[in-house]
Coordinates of C-alpha atoms and ligand atoms in Angstrom, one line a residue:
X1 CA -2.6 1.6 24.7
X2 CA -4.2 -1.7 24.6
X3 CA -2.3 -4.4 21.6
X4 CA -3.7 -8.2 21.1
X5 CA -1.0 -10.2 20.8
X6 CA -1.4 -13.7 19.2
X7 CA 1.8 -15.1 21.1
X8 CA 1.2 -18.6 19.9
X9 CA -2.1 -20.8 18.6
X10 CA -5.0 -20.6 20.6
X11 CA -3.2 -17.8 22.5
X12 CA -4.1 -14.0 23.0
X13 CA -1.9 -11.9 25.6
X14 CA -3.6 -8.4 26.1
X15 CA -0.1 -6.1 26.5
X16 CA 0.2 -2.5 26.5
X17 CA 1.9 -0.5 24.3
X18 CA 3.8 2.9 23.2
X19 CA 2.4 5.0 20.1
X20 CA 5.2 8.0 18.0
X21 CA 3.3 11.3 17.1
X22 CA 1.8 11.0 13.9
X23 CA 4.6 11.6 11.1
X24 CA 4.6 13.7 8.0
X25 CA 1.3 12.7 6.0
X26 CA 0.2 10.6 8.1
X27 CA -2.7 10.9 11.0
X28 CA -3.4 9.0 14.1
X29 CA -6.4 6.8 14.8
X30 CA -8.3 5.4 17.0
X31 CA -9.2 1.8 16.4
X32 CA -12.8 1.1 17.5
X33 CA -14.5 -2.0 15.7
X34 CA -12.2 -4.1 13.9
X35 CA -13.7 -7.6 11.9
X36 CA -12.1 -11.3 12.0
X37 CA -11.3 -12.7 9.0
X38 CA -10.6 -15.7 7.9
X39 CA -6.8 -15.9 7.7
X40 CA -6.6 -14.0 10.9
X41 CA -8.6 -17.6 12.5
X42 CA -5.7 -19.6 10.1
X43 CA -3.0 -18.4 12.4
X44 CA -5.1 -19.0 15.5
X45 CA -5.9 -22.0 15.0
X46 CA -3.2 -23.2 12.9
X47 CA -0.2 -21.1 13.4
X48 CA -0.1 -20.6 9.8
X49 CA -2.2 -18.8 6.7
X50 CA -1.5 -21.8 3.7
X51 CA 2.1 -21.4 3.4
X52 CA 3.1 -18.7 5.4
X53 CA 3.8 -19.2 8.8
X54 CA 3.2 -17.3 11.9
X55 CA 5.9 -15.4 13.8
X56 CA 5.0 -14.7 17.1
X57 CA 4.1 -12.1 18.7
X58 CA 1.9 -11.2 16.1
X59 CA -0.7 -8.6 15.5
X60 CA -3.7 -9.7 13.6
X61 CA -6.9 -7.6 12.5
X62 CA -7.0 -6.1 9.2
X63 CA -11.0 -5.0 8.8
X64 CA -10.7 -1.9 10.8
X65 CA -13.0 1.1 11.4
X66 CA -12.0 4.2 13.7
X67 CA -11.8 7.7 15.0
X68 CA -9.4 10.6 13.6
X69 CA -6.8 11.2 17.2
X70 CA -4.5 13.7 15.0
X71 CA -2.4 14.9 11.8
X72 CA 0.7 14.8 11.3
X73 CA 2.7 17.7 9.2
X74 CA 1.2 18.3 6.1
X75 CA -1.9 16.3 6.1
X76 CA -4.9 18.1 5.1
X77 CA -8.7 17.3 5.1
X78 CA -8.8 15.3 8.3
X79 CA -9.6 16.6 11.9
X80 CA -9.6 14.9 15.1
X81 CA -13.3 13.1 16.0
X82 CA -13.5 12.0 11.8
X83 CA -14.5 8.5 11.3
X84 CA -12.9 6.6 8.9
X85 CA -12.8 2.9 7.4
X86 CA -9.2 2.1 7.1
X87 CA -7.3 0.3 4.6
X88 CA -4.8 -2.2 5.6
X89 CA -2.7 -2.4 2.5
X90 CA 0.1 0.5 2.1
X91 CA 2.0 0.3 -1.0
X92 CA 5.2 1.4 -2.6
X93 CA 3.6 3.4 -5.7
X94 CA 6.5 3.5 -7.8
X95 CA 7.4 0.0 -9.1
X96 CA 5.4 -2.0 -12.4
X97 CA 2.5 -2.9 -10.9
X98 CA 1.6 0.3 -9.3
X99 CA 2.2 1.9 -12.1
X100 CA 0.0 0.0 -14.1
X101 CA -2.4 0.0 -11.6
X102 CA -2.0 -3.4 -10.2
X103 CA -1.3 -2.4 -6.6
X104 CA -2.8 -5.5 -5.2
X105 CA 0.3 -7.2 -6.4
X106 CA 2.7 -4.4 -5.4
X107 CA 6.4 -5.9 -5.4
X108 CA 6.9 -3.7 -1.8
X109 CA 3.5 -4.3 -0.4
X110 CA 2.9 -3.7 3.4
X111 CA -0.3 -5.6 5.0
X112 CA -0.7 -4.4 8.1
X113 CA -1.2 -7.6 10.7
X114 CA 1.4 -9.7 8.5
X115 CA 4.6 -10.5 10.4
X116 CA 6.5 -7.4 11.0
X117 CA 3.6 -5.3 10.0
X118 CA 0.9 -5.1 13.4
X119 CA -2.6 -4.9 12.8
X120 CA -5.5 -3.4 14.1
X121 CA -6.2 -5.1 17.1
X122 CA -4.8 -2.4 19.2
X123 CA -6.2 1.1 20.4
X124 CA -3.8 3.0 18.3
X125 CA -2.5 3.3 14.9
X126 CA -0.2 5.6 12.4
X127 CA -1.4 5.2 8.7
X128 CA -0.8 7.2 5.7
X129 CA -3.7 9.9 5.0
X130 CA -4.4 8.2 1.6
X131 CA -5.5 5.1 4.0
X132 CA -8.1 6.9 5.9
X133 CA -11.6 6.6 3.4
X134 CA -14.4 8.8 4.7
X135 CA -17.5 7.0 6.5
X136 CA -20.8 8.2 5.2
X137 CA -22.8 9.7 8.4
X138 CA -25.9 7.1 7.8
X139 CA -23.1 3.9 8.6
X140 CA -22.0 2.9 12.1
X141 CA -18.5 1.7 12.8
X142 CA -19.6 -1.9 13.1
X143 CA -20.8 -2.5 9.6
X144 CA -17.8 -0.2 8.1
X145 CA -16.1 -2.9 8.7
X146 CA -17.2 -5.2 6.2
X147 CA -15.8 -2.6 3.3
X148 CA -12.6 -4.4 3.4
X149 CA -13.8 -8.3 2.7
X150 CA -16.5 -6.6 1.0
X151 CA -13.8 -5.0 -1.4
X152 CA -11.7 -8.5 -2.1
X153 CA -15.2 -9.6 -3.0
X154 CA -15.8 -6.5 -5.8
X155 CA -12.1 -7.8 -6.9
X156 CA -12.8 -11.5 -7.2
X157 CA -16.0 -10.2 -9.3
X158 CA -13.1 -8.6 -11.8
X159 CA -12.4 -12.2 -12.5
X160 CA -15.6 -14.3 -12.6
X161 CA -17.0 -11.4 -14.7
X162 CA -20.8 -12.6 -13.8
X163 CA -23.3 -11.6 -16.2
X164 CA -27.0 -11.2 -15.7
X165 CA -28.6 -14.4 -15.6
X166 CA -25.7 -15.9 -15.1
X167 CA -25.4 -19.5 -12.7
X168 CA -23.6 -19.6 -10.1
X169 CA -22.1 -22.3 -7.3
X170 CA -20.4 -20.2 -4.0
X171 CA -18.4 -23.0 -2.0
X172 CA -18.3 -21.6 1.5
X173 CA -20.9 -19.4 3.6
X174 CA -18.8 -17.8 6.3
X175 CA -17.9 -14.2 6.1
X176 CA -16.3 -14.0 2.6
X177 CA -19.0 -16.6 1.2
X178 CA -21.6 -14.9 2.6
X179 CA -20.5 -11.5 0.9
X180 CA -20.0 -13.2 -2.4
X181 CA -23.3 -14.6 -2.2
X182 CA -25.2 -11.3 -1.5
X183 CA -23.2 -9.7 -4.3
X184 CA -23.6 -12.3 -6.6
X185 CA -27.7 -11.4 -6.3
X186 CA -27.4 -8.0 -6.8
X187 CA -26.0 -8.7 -10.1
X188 CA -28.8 -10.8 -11.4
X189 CA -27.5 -14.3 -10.7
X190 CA -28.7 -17.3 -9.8
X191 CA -26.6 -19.3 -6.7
X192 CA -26.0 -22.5 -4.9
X193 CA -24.6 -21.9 -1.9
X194 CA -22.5 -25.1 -0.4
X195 CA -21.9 -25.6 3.0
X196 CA -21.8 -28.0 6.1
X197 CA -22.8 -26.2 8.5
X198 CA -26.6 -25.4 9.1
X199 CA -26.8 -22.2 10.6
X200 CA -24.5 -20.6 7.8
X201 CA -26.9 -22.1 5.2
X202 CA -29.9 -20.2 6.8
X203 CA -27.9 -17.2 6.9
X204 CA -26.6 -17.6 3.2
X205 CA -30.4 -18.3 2.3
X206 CA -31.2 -14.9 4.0
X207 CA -28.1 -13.1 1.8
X208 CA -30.3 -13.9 -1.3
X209 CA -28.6 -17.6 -2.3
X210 CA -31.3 -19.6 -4.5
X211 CA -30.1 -22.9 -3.3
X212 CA -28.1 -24.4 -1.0
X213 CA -26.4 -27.9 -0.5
X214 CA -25.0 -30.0 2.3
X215 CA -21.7 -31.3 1.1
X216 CA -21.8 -33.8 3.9
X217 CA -25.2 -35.3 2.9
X218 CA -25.1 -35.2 -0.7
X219 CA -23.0 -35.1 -3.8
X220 CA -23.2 -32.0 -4.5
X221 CA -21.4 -31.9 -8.5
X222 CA -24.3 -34.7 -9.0
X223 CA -27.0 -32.1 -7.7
X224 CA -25.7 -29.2 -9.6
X225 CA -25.9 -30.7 -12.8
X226 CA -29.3 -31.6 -11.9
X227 CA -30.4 -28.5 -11.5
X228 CA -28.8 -27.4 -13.9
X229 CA -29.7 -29.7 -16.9
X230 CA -26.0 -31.0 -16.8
X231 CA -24.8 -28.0 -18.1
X232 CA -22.8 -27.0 -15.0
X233 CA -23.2 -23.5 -13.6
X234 CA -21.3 -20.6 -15.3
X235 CA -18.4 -20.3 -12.8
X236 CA -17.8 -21.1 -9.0
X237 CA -16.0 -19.5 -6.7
X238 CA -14.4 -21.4 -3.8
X239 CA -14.8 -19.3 -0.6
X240 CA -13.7 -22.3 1.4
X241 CA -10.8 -24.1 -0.4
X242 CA -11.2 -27.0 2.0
X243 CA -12.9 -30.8 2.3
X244 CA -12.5 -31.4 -1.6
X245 CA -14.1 -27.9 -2.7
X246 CA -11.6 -27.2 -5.5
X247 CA -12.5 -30.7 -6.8
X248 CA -16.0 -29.7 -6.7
X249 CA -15.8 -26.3 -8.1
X250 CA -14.1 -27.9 -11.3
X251 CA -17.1 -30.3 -11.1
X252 CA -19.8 -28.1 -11.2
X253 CA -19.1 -25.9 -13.9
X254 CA -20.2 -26.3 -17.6
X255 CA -17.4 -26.4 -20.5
X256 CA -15.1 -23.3 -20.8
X257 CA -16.1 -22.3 -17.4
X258 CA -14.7 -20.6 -14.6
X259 CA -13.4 -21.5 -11.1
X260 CA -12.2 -18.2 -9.0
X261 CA -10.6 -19.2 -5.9
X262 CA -11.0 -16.7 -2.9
X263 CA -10.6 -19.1 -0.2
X264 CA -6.8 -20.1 1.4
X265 CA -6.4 -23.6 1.6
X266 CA -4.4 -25.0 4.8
X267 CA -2.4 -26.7 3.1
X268 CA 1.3 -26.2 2.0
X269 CA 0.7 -27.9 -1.3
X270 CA -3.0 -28.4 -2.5
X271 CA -3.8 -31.2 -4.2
X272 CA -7.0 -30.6 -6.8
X273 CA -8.6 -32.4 -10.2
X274 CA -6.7 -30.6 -12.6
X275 CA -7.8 -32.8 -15.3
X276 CA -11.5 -32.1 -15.0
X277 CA -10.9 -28.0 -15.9
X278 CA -8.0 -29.3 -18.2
X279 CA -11.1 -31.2 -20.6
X280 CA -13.4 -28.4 -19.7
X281 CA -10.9 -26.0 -20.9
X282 CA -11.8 -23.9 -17.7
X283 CA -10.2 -21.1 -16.3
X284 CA -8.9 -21.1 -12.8
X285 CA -8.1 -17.7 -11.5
X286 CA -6.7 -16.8 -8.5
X287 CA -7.8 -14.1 -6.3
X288 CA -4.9 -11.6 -4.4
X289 CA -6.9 -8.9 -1.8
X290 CA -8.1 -6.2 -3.6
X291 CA -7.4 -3.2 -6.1
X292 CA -8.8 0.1 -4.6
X293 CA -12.4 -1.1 -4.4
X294 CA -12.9 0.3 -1.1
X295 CA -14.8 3.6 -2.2
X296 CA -17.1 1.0 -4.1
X297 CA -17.4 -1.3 -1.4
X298 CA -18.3 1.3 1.6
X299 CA -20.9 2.7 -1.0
X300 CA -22.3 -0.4 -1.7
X301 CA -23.0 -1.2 2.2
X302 CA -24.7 2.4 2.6
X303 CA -26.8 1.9 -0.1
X304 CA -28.2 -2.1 1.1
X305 CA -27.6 -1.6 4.8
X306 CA -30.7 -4.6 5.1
X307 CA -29.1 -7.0 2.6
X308 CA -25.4 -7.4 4.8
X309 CA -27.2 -6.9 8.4
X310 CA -27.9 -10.4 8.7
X311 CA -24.3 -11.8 8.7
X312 CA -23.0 -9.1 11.5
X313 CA -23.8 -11.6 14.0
X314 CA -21.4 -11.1 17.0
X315 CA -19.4 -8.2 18.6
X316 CA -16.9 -8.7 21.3
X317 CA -14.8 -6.6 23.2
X318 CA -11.0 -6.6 22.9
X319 CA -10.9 -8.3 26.6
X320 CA -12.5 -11.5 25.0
X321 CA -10.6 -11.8 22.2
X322 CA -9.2 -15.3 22.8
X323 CA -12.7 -16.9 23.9
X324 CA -14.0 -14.8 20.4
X325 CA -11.8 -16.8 18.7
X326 CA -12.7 -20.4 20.1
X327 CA -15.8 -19.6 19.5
X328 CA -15.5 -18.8 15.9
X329 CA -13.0 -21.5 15.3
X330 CA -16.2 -24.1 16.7
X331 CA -18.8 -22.0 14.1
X332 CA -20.9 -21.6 17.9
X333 CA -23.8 -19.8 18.2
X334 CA -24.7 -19.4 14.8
X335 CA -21.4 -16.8 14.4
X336 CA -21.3 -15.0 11.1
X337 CA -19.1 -12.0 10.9
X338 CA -17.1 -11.8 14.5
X339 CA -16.2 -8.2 15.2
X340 CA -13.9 -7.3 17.6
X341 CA -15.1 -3.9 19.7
X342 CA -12.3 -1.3 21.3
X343 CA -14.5 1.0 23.0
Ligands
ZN1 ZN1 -8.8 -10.7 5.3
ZN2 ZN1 4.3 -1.1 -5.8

């Protein structure tokens, strides 16, 4: 089979590789569209996701969709041709957090395209049957994808706990900006989006965003509270973490607020305006994957298929991987969501 190995920044090698038979509960799939995310452009670009450094050879890719190959012993409910979303995470089950139904924070977590752990940029993969989720037959494999981002999103909602009516600045319109935005609208809230670059402001105006701001043209804490009546919106969340957006997260929002940070900053230590939420006597939560949203998430793309089509700009095949990359890593071609095609 086919693996994409980041063997150093900027640097796919397309090697093949060997698969085991499926073990006990597990089943065998077939990898077919897998999405970029933004961490997995982190280590391409910078060898690093915040604090955690690459270790090469790596395999990235953790929004995967695919075919059912085989069971192994014991498995029941799947049969070979069944398309599934798959979830990346595999966890332990049996220490606190799991048990009090904080897996996303599981002591023994597994994320599958972390050092050690491959991804899903290769043809084949083993995963526990609890992995697999069923797709619904009106969804292709390509926008399946987005149930995993989509699903950190549905989390990150857990802590900025929007409200009807509700005001909201999203810092960020790539992928996980973009998502947050369209969600953000379905639950009845208003939304600045801010971002530099043009074509992701069209595309977060088309996912339902109210406003949206140039950071790089105008101060965009000074326009908020304009619009606002220098209230300051409700809560931010930071999809971006990056050119001074934490500062202007905790700028934006009104007293007792609430900045939710979904974003990874680059850096090893962030610096940020502490002092700003510390007189506002905001909250500043912090946002770790997801907590067995998936169902919700893959349910919430079958049922507003028009609303997410706009950001599934770009699909590539596993060949072009490295040039998919550059190209995401420059914002070309208007790129929204990349997805990476297996056949
Ligand atoms: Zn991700
Ligand atoms: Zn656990």
């Amino acid at each position: 089979m086919r693996v994409a190995h980041l063997v150093a920044p900027h640097r796919f090698n397309l090697v093949s590789g060997q698969i085991e038979n499926p073990g006990p509960g597990e089943v065998q799939v077939r990898v077919k569209m897998v999405g970029v995310c933004g961490s997995d452009l982190h280590n391409f670009s910078e060898g690093s996701v915040g604090d955690a450094p690459a270790l090469f050879p790596m395999v990235l890719g953790h929004e995967p969709s695919g075919m059912v190959v085989a069971t192994g012993p014991g498995v029941s409910g799947w049969s070979p041709g069944d398309r599934a979303a798959l979830e990346p995470a595999i966890y332990c089950y049996h220490c606190e957090y799991c048990r009090s139904g904080r897996h996303n924070v599981c002591n023994h977590i597994r994320f599958l395209s972390q050092p050690g752990d491959p991804g899903f940029f290769r043809d084949l993969v083993n995963l526990p049957a609890a992995n697999l989720l069923p797709l619904p037959p009106e969804l292709d494999l390509r926008e399946a994808t987005l149930f995993e981002p989509l699903a950190v999103i549905l989390h990150s909602m857990k802590l900025a706990e929007p409200r009807l009516g509700d005001t909201a600045a999203v810092f960020g319109a790539g992928p996980i900006g973009l998502l947050t935005v369209a969600i953000l609208k379905l639950s009845g809230v208003r939304v600045w989006a801010v971002e530099p670059v043009t074509h992701r402001r069209e595309l977060a105006k088309k996912m339902g965003a109210d406003a949206t701001i140039d950071p790089s043209a105008i101060d965009t804490v000074r326009q908020i509270l304009t619009d606002t009546g220098q209230r300051g919106v409700d809560f931010a969340i930071d999809c971006a973490a990056k050119g001074g957006s934490l500062d202007q997260a905790a700028g934006a929002i009104r007293r007792a607020g609430r900045v939710v940070v979904t974003g990874i900053p680059s850096e090893v230590r962030p610096e940020f305006d502490f002092h700003t939420l510390r007189r506002k006597e905001a909250a500043l939560l912090s946002v770790r994957r997801s907590n067995h949203e998936s169902e919700q998430a893959l349910d919430l793309i079958k049922n507003h298929r028009a609303l997410f089509a706009p950001m599934l700009t770009h699909t590539r095949p596993i060949e072009d991987i490295e040039k998919a990359f550059f190209l995401l890593e420059r914002y070309d071609d208007g790129v929204g969501k990349l997805i990476i095609s297996l056949g």
